[in-house]
Amino acid sequence: MKAIPERLTYAQEKLIKLIEARKLRKWCQENGVTHSAAYKLALGEVLPNYRIIASMCHLIAPIDWLFFTDEPLPYESQLLPKWENTEPPKFIAAHRGDYRELAARYGLSELIAYNIFVARRKVPTVKLMRDACAEANPIEFFMPPSMEANLTYIPKKGDIVRAGKDGNKYLVITNSEKNAEYESFTGCLISAESDGIELTGTNTKGFADPRFLRTFRLGSSSLTVLIEKAEAELVDKAAKLAAEYIL
């Protein structure tokens, strides 16, 4: 086997494991995938595009192609039915009327955005799908508008998330079991103000302030996006202080 890239996407990792177990050829035969193409995708000799991801969305979750294994996934990996592409996918259909806004938001020219969202002469790029994770689960690029799906990620205690229509960051202080049971979660607002608990050991900078708690309903129109995990000691401190403020 040729050299494995140092940095792999979740999808590549899955294919590499099949190669190492000498099961890739059989997997390809069983699923109607060209072995040479899957092998090149695994080693990064061929880069995934919309059509490749769409053709395999029933085998490998679309989001697994968009993020590397050293990055947290903002949504759960979710397989889909085979994508027939006979109608505009959910995300494209939803933004047909505001394609200019999306062009500005994601650094597209208006012509490119028009061709993707209105004329459908072009397909979404991997970069666009990854960037759009800030507002939508990427499975929406591979499902018809009428299809319903569980787009909800269940936050865990210690997750740093972006939530709400204002897009603020929060440190989750409630555990995943309760979050799933009550279909909600509570988090401390993270801000630049120095009155809270300073975040350390994270890429996210700022202070988690237990005085400013907010509870979010899961599955609302404003989706919650995972950014990264905070250290357990910091989270426990924030949760303890938050309890004191509540009581």
Short mmCIF file of C-alpha atoms in Angstrom, two decimals:
data_model
loop_
_atom_site.label_atom_id
_atom_site.label_comp_id
_atom_site.label_asym_id
_atom_site.label_seq_id
_atom_site.Cartn_x
_atom_site.Cartn_y
_atom_site.Cartn_z
CA MET A 1 0.00 0.00 0.00
CA LYS A 2 1.21 3.49 -0.79
CA ALA A 3 1.98 5.99 1.97
CA ILE A 4 -1.01 7.01 4.05
CA PRO A 5 -1.50 10.80 4.32
CA GLU A 6 -0.70 12.25 7.73
CA ARG A 7 -4.10 13.91 7.95
CA LEU A 8 -7.21 11.95 7.04
CA THR A 9 -10.88 12.76 6.78
CA TYR A 10 -13.27 10.48 8.65
CA ALA A 11 -14.25 8.97 5.30
CA GLN A 12 -10.63 8.27 4.34
CA GLU A 13 -10.05 6.66 7.72
CA LYS A 14 -12.92 4.25 7.10
CA LEU A 15 -11.57 3.32 3.67
CA ILE A 16 -8.02 2.94 5.01
CA LYS A 17 -9.27 0.50 7.65
CA LEU A 18 -10.88 -1.57 4.89
CA ILE A 19 -7.60 -1.57 2.98
CA GLU A 20 -5.58 -2.62 6.02
CA ALA A 21 -8.07 -5.41 6.74
CA ARG A 22 -7.87 -6.47 3.06
CA LYS A 23 -11.60 -5.96 2.74
CA LEU A 24 -11.81 -2.97 0.44
CA ARG A 25 -12.18 -4.97 -2.78
CA LYS A 26 -14.97 -7.10 -1.34
CA TRP A 27 -16.69 -4.00 0.08
CA CYS A 28 -16.53 -2.33 -3.32
CA GLN A 29 -17.89 -5.38 -5.10
CA GLU A 30 -20.78 -5.70 -2.66
CA ASN A 31 -21.70 -2.04 -2.98
CA GLY A 32 -21.09 -1.36 -6.66
CA VAL A 33 -18.11 0.93 -6.05
CA THR A 34 -15.09 0.99 -8.34
CA HIS A 35 -12.18 -0.43 -6.37
CA SER A 36 -9.50 1.75 -7.95
CA ALA A 37 -11.54 4.90 -7.30
CA ALA A 38 -12.13 4.00 -3.63
CA TYR A 39 -8.43 3.21 -3.21
CA LYS A 40 -7.38 6.57 -4.66
CA LEU A 41 -9.92 8.39 -2.50
CA ALA A 42 -8.58 6.65 0.60
CA LEU A 43 -5.01 7.76 -0.11
CA GLY A 44 -5.92 11.27 -1.22
CA GLU A 45 -4.88 10.71 -4.83
CA VAL A 46 -8.41 11.72 -5.85
CA LEU A 47 -10.25 14.45 -3.95
CA PRO A 48 -13.95 13.97 -3.20
CA ASN A 49 -16.47 16.21 -4.93
CA TYR A 50 -20.22 16.57 -4.74
CA ARG A 51 -20.96 13.78 -7.22
CA ILE A 52 -18.63 11.34 -5.48
CA ILE A 53 -20.09 12.09 -2.05
CA ALA A 54 -23.63 11.84 -3.44
CA SER A 55 -22.93 8.48 -5.06
CA MET A 56 -21.75 7.06 -1.72
CA CYS A 57 -24.03 8.82 0.78
CA HIS A 58 -25.76 5.50 1.53
CA LEU A 59 -22.39 3.97 2.42
CA ILE A 60 -20.39 6.81 4.00
CA ALA A 61 -22.00 9.76 5.78
CA PRO A 62 -21.57 12.99 3.77
CA ILE A 63 -20.14 14.84 6.76
CA ASP A 64 -17.31 12.29 7.02
CA TRP A 65 -15.81 13.69 3.81
CA LEU A 66 -15.83 17.27 5.06
CA PHE A 67 -13.90 17.04 8.33
CA PHE A 68 -10.55 15.59 9.38
CA THR A 69 -10.19 13.13 12.23
CA ASP A 70 -8.46 15.76 14.38
CA GLU A 71 -11.57 17.94 14.16
CA PRO A 72 -14.86 17.39 16.04
CA LEU A 73 -17.88 16.65 13.89
CA PRO A 74 -20.55 19.35 14.26
CA TYR A 75 -23.27 16.76 13.56
CA GLU A 76 -23.60 13.03 14.01
CA SER A 77 -22.54 10.89 11.05
CA GLN A 78 -25.73 9.91 9.25
CA LEU A 79 -26.19 7.68 6.23
CA LEU A 80 -28.89 8.48 3.69
CA PRO A 81 -30.87 6.66 1.02
CA LYS A 82 -29.24 6.62 -2.41
CA TRP A 83 -29.42 10.14 -3.80
CA GLU A 84 -31.22 10.14 -7.14
CA ASN A 85 -30.69 13.89 -7.74
CA THR A 86 -33.95 14.19 -9.65
CA GLU A 87 -34.95 17.38 -7.80
CA PRO A 88 -33.10 20.18 -6.02
CA PRO A 89 -31.73 19.02 -2.65
CA LYS A 90 -33.21 20.47 0.51
CA PHE A 91 -30.50 23.09 1.15
CA ILE A 92 -30.44 24.29 -2.47
CA ALA A 93 -34.24 24.54 -2.64
CA ALA A 94 -34.38 26.46 0.64
CA HIS A 95 -31.99 29.16 -0.60
CA ARG A 96 -33.11 29.63 -4.17
CA GLY A 97 -34.49 33.04 -3.33
CA ASP A 98 -31.60 34.35 -1.24
CA TYR A 99 -28.64 33.08 -3.26
CA ARG A 100 -27.07 36.54 -3.26
CA GLU A 101 -26.92 36.52 0.54
CA LEU A 102 -25.29 33.10 0.50
CA ALA A 103 -22.80 34.28 -2.12
CA ALA A 104 -21.68 37.07 0.22
CA ARG A 105 -21.70 34.80 3.27
CA TYR A 106 -19.61 32.04 1.74
CA GLY A 107 -17.34 33.96 -0.61
CA LEU A 108 -18.99 32.95 -3.88
CA SER A 109 -19.46 35.13 -6.92
CA GLU A 110 -23.11 35.90 -7.60
CA LEU A 111 -22.84 34.08 -10.92
CA ILE A 112 -21.54 30.90 -9.29
CA ALA A 113 -24.21 31.12 -6.59
CA TYR A 114 -26.91 31.64 -9.24
CA ASN A 115 -25.70 28.60 -11.15
CA ILE A 116 -25.75 26.47 -7.98
CA PHE A 117 -28.98 27.62 -6.35
CA VAL A 118 -31.16 28.76 -9.24
CA ALA A 119 -30.04 27.44 -12.61
CA ARG A 120 -28.49 24.26 -11.15
CA ARG A 121 -25.80 24.31 -13.81
CA LYS A 122 -23.19 23.75 -11.12
CA VAL A 123 -23.05 21.53 -8.06
CA PRO A 124 -21.99 22.62 -4.55
CA THR A 125 -18.29 22.45 -3.76
CA VAL A 126 -16.88 20.60 -0.77
CA LYS A 127 -15.81 23.94 0.68
CA LEU A 128 -19.34 25.35 0.41
CA MET A 129 -20.82 22.29 2.12
CA ARG A 130 -18.28 22.48 4.91
CA ASP A 131 -18.76 26.22 5.39
CA ALA A 132 -22.53 25.78 5.40
CA CYS A 133 -22.26 23.45 8.40
CA ALA A 134 -22.52 26.61 10.48
CA GLU A 135 -26.21 26.72 9.58
CA ALA A 136 -27.22 23.32 8.25
CA ASN A 137 -26.42 19.64 8.49
CA PRO A 138 -24.66 18.67 5.22
CA ILE A 139 -27.12 15.85 4.65
CA GLU A 140 -29.44 18.60 3.39
CA PHE A 141 -27.35 18.68 0.22
CA PHE A 142 -28.28 15.05 -0.49
CA MET A 143 -31.96 14.77 0.37
CA PRO A 144 -35.14 16.02 -1.32
CA PRO A 145 -36.97 19.01 0.19
CA SER A 146 -39.85 16.81 1.32
CA MET A 147 -37.67 14.40 3.27
CA GLU A 148 -37.65 14.71 7.05
CA ALA A 149 -34.54 13.76 9.00
CA ASN A 150 -33.15 14.02 12.48
CA LEU A 151 -30.83 17.00 12.22
CA THR A 152 -30.29 17.21 15.93
CA TYR A 153 -26.91 16.76 17.56
CA ILE A 154 -27.19 16.04 21.30
CA PRO A 155 -24.74 18.28 23.18
CA LYS A 156 -22.66 16.72 25.96
CA LYS A 157 -21.46 18.30 29.18
CA GLY A 158 -18.25 20.15 28.38
CA ASP A 159 -19.06 20.80 24.72
CA ILE A 160 -18.37 24.29 23.46
CA VAL A 161 -21.13 25.03 20.99
CA ARG A 162 -22.51 27.76 18.79
CA ALA A 163 -26.25 28.08 19.36
CA GLY A 164 -29.22 30.37 18.92
CA LYS A 165 -30.09 32.76 16.16
CA ASP A 166 -27.44 35.18 17.40
CA GLY A 167 -24.75 32.52 16.93
CA ASN A 168 -23.17 33.06 20.37
CA LYS A 169 -20.90 30.45 21.93
CA TYR A 170 -21.87 28.51 25.06
CA LEU A 171 -20.26 26.01 27.40
CA VAL A 172 -22.68 23.13 27.96
CA ILE A 173 -23.10 22.28 31.66
CA THR A 174 -25.91 19.69 31.47
CA ASN A 175 -25.17 16.04 30.68
CA SER A 176 -26.10 14.30 27.45
CA GLU A 177 -28.58 11.89 29.09
CA LYS A 178 -30.69 14.73 30.48
CA ASN A 179 -30.26 16.71 27.28
CA ALA A 180 -31.63 13.80 25.26
CA GLU A 181 -34.45 13.09 27.75
CA TYR A 182 -35.69 16.68 27.87
CA GLU A 183 -34.67 17.56 24.30
CA SER A 184 -32.82 20.63 25.52
CA PHE A 185 -29.52 21.73 27.03
CA THR A 186 -28.24 24.53 29.21
CA GLY A 187 -25.02 26.42 28.68
CA CYS A 188 -22.99 29.34 30.05
CA LEU A 189 -22.47 32.21 27.67
CA ILE A 190 -18.88 32.59 26.48
CA SER A 191 -17.80 36.18 25.99
CA ALA A 192 -14.76 38.42 26.04
CA GLU A 193 -15.72 39.82 29.45
CA SER A 194 -13.27 38.80 32.19
CA ASP A 195 -15.88 38.26 34.93
CA GLY A 196 -16.35 34.56 34.15
CA ILE A 197 -14.13 31.49 34.09
CA GLU A 198 -11.31 31.81 31.58
CA LEU A 199 -11.19 29.06 28.98
CA THR A 200 -7.84 27.26 28.94
CA GLY A 201 -6.61 24.38 26.82
CA THR A 202 -9.02 25.24 24.01
CA ASN A 203 -8.87 27.05 20.72
CA THR A 204 -11.90 29.06 21.81
CA LYS A 205 -10.85 32.16 23.70
CA GLY A 206 -12.93 33.99 26.27
CA PHE A 207 -14.72 33.47 29.56
CA ALA A 208 -17.64 31.19 30.42
CA ASP A 209 -19.92 33.23 32.66
CA PRO A 210 -22.18 31.12 34.92
CA ARG A 211 -24.32 34.18 35.61
CA PHE A 212 -25.57 34.11 32.04
CA LEU A 213 -27.26 30.77 31.50
CA ARG A 214 -29.49 29.90 28.59
CA THR A 215 -31.50 26.81 27.81
CA PHE A 216 -32.02 25.78 24.19
CA ARG A 217 -34.57 23.42 22.73
CA LEU A 218 -33.08 20.78 20.45
CA GLY A 219 -34.41 20.48 16.94
CA SER A 220 -35.38 24.13 16.70
CA SER A 221 -34.88 26.17 13.55
CA SER A 222 -31.55 27.41 14.94
CA LEU A 223 -29.30 24.35 14.97
CA THR A 224 -26.57 23.82 17.54
CA VAL A 225 -23.04 23.31 16.18
CA LEU A 226 -20.25 21.62 18.11
CA ILE A 227 -16.98 23.59 18.15
CA GLU A 228 -14.76 21.63 20.56
CA LYS A 229 -14.52 20.14 24.07
CA ALA A 230 -13.47 21.97 27.22
CA GLU A 231 -11.40 20.50 30.06
CA ALA A 232 -13.42 18.58 32.67
CA GLU A 233 -12.10 20.58 35.65
CA LEU A 234 -13.14 23.86 34.03
CA VAL A 235 -16.59 22.51 33.18
CA ASP A 236 -17.20 21.21 36.70
CA LYS A 237 -16.25 24.61 38.13
CA ALA A 238 -18.65 26.39 35.78
CA ALA A 239 -21.48 23.96 36.58
CA LYS A 240 -20.95 24.34 40.34
CA LEU A 241 -21.00 28.16 40.13
CA ALA A 242 -24.06 28.07 37.89
CA ALA A 243 -25.90 25.94 40.47
CA GLU A 244 -25.05 28.48 43.15
CA TYR A 245 -26.47 31.32 41.07
CA ILE A 246 -29.67 29.34 40.42
CA LEU A 247 -30.11 28.50 44.09
#
